[in-house]
Short mmCIF file of C-alpha atoms in Angstrom, two decimals:
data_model
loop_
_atom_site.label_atom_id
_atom_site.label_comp_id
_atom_site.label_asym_id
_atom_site.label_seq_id
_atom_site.Cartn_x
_atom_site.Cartn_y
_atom_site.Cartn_z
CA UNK A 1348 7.45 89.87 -38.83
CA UNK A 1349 10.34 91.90 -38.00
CA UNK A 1350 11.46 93.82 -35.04
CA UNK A 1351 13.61 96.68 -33.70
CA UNK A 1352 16.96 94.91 -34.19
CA UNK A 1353 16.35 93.95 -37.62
CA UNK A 1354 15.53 97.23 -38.69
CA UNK A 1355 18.94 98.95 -36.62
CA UNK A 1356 20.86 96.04 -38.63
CA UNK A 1357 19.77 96.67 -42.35
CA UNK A 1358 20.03 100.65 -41.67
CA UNK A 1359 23.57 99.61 -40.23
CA UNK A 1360 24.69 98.05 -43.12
CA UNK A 1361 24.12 101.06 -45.46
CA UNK A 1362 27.69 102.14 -43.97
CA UNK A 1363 26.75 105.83 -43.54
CA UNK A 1364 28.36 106.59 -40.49
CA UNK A 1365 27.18 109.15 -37.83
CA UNK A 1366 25.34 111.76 -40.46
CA UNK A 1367 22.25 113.60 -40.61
CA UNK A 1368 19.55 111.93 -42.33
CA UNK A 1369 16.42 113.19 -44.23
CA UNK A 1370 13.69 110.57 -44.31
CA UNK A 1371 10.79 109.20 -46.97
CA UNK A 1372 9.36 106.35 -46.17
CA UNK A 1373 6.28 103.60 -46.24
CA UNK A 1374 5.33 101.53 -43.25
CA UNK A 1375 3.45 99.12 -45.39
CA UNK A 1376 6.57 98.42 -47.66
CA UNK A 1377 8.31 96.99 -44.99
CA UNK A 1378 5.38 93.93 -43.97
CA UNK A 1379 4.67 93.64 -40.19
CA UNK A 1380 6.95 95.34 -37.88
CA UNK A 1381 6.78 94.51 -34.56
CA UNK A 1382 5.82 98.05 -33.39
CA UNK A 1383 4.78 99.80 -35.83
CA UNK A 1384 6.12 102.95 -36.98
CA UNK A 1385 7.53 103.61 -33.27
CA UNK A 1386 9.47 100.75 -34.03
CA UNK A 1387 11.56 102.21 -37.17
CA UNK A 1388 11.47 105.68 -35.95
CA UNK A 1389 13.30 104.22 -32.52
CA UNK A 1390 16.04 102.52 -34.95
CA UNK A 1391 16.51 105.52 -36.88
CA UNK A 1392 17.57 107.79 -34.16
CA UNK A 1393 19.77 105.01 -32.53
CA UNK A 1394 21.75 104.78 -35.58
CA UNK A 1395 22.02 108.39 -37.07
CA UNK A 1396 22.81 111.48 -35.16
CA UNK A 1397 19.98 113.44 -36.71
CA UNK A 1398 16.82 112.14 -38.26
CA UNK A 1399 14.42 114.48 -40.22
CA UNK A 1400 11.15 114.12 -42.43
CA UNK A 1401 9.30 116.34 -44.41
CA UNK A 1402 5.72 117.16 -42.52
CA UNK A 1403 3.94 119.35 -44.55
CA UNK A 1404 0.34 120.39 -43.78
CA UNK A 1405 -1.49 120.83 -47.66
CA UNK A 1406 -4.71 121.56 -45.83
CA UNK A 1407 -3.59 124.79 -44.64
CA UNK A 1408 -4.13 126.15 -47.90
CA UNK A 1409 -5.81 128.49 -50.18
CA UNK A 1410 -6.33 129.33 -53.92
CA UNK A 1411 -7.69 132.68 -54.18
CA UNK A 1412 -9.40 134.72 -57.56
CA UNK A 1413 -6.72 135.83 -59.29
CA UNK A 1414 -2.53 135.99 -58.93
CA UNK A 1415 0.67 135.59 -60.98
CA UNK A 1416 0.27 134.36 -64.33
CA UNK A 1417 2.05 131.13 -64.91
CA UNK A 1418 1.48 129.89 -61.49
CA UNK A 1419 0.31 126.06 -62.11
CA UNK A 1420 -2.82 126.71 -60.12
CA UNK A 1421 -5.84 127.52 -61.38
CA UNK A 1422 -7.40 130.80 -59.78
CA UNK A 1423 -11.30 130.66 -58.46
CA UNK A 1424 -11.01 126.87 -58.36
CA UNK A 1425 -10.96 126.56 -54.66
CA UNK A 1426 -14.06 127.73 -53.10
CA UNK A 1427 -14.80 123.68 -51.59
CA UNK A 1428 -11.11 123.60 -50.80
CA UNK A 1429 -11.11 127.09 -48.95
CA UNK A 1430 -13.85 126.66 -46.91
CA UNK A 1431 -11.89 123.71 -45.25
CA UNK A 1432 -8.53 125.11 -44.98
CA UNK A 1433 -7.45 124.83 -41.51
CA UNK A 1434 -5.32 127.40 -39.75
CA UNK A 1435 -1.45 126.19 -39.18
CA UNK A 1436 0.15 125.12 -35.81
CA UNK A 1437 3.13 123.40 -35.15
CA UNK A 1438 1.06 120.45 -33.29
CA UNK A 1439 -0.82 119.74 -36.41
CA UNK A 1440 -0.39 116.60 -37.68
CA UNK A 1441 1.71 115.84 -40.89
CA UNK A 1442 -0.49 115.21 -43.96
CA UNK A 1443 -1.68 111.60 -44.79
CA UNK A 1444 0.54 112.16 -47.87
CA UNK A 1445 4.00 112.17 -45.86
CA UNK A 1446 3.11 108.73 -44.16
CA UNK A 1447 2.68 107.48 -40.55
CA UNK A 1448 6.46 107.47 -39.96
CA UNK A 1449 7.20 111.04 -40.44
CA UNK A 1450 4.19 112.34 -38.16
CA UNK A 1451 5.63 109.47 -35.78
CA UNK A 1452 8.93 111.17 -35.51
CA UNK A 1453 7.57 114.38 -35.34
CA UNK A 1454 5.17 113.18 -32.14
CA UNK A 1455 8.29 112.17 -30.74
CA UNK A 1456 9.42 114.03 -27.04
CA UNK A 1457 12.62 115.27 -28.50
CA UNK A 1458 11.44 116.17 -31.87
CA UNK A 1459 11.26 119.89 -33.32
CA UNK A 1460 9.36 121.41 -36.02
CA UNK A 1461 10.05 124.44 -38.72
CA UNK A 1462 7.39 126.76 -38.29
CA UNK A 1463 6.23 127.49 -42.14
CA UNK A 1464 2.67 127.07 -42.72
CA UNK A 1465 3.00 124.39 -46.06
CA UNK A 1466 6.30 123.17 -45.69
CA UNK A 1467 7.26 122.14 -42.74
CA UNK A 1468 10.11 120.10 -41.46
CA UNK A 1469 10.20 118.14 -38.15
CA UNK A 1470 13.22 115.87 -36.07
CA UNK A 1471 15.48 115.03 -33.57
CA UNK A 1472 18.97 116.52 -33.49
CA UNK A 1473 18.78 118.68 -36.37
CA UNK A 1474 17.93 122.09 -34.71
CA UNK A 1475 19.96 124.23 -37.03
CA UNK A 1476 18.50 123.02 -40.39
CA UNK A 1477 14.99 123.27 -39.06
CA UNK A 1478 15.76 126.79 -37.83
CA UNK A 1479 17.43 127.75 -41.13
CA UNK A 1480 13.47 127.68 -42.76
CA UNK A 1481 11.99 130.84 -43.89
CA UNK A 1482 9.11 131.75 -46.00
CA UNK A 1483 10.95 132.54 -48.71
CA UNK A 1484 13.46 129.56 -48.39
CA UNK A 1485 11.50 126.37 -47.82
CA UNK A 1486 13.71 124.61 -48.92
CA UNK A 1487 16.49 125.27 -46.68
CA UNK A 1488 16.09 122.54 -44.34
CA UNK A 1489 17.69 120.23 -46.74
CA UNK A 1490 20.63 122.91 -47.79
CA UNK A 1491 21.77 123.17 -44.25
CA UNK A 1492 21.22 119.18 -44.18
CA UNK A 1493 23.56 118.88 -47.14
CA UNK A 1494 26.25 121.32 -46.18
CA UNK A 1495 25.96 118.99 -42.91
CA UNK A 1496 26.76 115.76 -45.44
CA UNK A 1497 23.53 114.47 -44.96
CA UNK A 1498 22.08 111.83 -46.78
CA UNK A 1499 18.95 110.81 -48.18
CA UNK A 1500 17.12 107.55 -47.08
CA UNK A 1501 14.16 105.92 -49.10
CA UNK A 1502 12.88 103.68 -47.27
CA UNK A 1503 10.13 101.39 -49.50
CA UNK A 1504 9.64 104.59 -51.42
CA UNK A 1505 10.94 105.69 -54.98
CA UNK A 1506 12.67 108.83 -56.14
CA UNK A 1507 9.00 110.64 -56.87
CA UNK A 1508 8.86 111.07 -52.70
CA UNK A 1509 12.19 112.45 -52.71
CA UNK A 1510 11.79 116.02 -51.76
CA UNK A 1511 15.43 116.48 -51.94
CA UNK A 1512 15.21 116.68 -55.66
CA UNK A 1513 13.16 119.84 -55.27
CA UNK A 1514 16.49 121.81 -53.88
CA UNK A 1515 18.17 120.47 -57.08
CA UNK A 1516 15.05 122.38 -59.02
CA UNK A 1517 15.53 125.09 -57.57
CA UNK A 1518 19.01 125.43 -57.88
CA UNK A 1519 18.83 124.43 -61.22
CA UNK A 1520 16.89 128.03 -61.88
CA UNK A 1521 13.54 126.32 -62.61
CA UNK A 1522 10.31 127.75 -62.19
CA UNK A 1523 8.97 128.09 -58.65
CA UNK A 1524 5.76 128.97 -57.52
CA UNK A 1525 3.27 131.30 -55.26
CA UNK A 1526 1.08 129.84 -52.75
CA UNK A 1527 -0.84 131.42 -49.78
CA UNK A 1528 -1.70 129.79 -46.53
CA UNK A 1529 -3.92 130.36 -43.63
CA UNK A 1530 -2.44 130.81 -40.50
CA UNK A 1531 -3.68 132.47 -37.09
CA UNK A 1532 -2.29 135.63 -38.53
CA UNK A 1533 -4.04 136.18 -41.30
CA UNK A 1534 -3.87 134.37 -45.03
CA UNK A 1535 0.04 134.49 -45.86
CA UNK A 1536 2.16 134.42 -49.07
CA UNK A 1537 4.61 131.75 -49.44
CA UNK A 1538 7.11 131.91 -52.32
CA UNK A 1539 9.45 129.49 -53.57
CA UNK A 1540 6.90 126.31 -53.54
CA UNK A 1541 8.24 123.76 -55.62
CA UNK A 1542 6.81 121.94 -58.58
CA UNK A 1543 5.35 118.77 -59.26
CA UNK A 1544 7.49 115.22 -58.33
CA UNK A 1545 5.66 112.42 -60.12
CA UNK A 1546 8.49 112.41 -63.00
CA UNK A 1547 11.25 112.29 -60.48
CA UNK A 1548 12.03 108.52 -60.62
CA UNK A 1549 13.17 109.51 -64.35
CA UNK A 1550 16.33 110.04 -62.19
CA UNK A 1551 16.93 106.62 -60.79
CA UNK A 1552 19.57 105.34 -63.53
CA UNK A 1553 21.86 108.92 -63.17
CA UNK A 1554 21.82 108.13 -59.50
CA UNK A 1555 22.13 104.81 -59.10
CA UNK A 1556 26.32 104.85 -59.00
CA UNK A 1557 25.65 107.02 -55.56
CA UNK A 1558 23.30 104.66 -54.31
CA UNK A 1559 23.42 101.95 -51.20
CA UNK A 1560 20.68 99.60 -50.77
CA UNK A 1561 19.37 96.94 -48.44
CA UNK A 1562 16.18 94.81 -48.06
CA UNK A 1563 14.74 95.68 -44.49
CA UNK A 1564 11.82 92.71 -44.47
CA UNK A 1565 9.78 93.53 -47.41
CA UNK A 1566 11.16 97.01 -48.17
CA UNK A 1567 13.76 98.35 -50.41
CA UNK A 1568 16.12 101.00 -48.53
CA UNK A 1569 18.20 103.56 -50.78
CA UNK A 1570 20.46 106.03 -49.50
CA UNK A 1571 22.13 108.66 -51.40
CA UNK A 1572 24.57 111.36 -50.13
CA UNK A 1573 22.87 114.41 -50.44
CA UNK A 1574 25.66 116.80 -51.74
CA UNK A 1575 26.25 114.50 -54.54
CA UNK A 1576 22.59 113.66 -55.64
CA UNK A 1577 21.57 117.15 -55.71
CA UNK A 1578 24.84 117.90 -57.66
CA UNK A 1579 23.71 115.40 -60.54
CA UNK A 1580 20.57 116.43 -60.94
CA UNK A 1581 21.12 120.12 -61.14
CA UNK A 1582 23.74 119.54 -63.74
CA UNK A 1583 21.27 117.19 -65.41
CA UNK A 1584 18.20 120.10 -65.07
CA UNK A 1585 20.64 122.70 -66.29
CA UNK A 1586 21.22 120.42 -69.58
CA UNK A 1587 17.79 119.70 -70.57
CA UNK A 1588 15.57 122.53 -68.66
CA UNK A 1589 12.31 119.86 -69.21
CA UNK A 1590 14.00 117.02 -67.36
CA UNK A 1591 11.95 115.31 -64.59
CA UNK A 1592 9.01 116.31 -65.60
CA UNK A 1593 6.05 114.18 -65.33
CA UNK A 1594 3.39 113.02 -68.18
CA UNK A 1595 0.23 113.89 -66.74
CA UNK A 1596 -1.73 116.14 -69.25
CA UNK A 1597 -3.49 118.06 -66.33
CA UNK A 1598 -0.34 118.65 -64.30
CA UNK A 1599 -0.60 122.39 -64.09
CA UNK A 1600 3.11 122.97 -62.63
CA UNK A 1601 4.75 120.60 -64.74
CA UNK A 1602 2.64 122.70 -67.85
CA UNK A 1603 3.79 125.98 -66.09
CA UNK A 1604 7.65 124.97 -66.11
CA UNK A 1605 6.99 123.77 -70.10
CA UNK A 1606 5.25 127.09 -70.91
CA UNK A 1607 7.77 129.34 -69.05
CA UNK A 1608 10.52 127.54 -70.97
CA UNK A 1609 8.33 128.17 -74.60
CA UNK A 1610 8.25 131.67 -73.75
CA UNK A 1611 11.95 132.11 -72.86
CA UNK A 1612 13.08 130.39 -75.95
CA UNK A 1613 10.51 132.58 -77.57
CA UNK A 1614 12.03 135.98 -76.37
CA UNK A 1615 15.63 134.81 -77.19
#
């Protein structure tokens, strides 16, 4: 088992220095930790100034009849899922998806939240990225992070987590998407929602010269500057436009970024 100052000395040794940090991470990677989740939240924010994690609330939303064409979604498919969509607040919890230690950080006293109703952001001592979100940047979080020199930390978790990447998509000019959530005011519209990540681990060998790593017990920590990563992969996007997509025949953004492609090439 391992405990709070084994944690603080593998994060430590990735040599980062006193920068912002954005977050993925797996409890379970990491064996018993004396404290749980608490435990490697605590030793993030003693050794980085500012610690933030993706905490995005998928069951705030709804797929209505019709919309855009193109949109990887299909429309009328969601009459189960609507009836359950909850409205948004900024206490509710994370989604299962993001992990315990995110929605640990953002129970923390000091922590803050981005207020959008899919893709939120919470953390300690990153005010001004949080407060850079909008509906139609969702994304910006992680811009302001980078322009901060933030970095990236993976902790027991692979590149297909890393919603970094998605600012490298988008940058990149690649096909976003509509979505709508429900929220106290009404159903809203929220542009700019990225596409699918399961094929992002295709970019482990282009950024593995950026990458520090350490074994923290059982887990596997990366870090990655942030300029620099998303750098490489939007070059990498902008030469092959289909790059980092994933292999699932019923992935209905990945198929939407393929089509949109077809269709451009078609036109030109």
């Amino acid at each position: 088992m391992i405990g709070f100052r084994e944690v603080l000395r593998g994060l430590q040794a990735l040599g980062i220095g006193k920068q912002p940090v954005i977050v993925h991470a797996s409890l379970s990677a990491f064996g018993p930790v004396r404290g749980g989740a608490e435990t490697i939240v605590g030793a993030l924010l003693t050794t980085f100034p500012g610690v933030m994690a993706p905490t995005h609330t998928y069951k705030t939303m709804l797929i209505p009849e019709d919309g855009p064409t193109n949109n990887g979604i299909t429309y009328g498919s969601g009459k189960a899922q609507n009836a359950m969509a909850e409205f948004f607040t900024l206490d509710m919890p994370a989604d299962p998806l993001m992990g315990i230690i995110p929605e640990t950080l953002r129970r923390h006293p000091q922590a803050k939240r981005s207020g959008h109703p899919i893709l939120s952001f919470a953390g300690v001592g990153v005010e001004s990225a949080l407060n850079a979100q909008t509906l139609e940047e969702p994304l910006a979080p992680i811009r302001v992070l980078m322009e901060q020199g933030g970095w990236v930390l993976l902790l027991g978790v692979n590149h297909t987590v890393n919603t970094s990447l998605h600012l490298a998509e988008r940058l990149a000019g690649r096909r976003q998407f509509l979505r709508w959530a429900l929220t106290p005011q009404g159903v809203v519209a929220c542009p700019g929602f990225p596409g699918c990540s399961l094929g992002f681990e295709q970019a482990e060998p282009l950024l593995r010269p950026i990458t520090r790593e350490v074994k923290i017990g059982n887990a596997i920590v990366r870090a990655l500057p942030l300029a620099e990563m998303i750098e490489r992969v939007t070059a990498y996007l902008k030469e092959d436009p289909m790059g980092l997509l994933c292999s699932a025949p019923d992935c209905e953004r990945c198929e939407a970024v393929r089509m949109g492609l077809v269709a451009t090439r078609g036109s030109g």
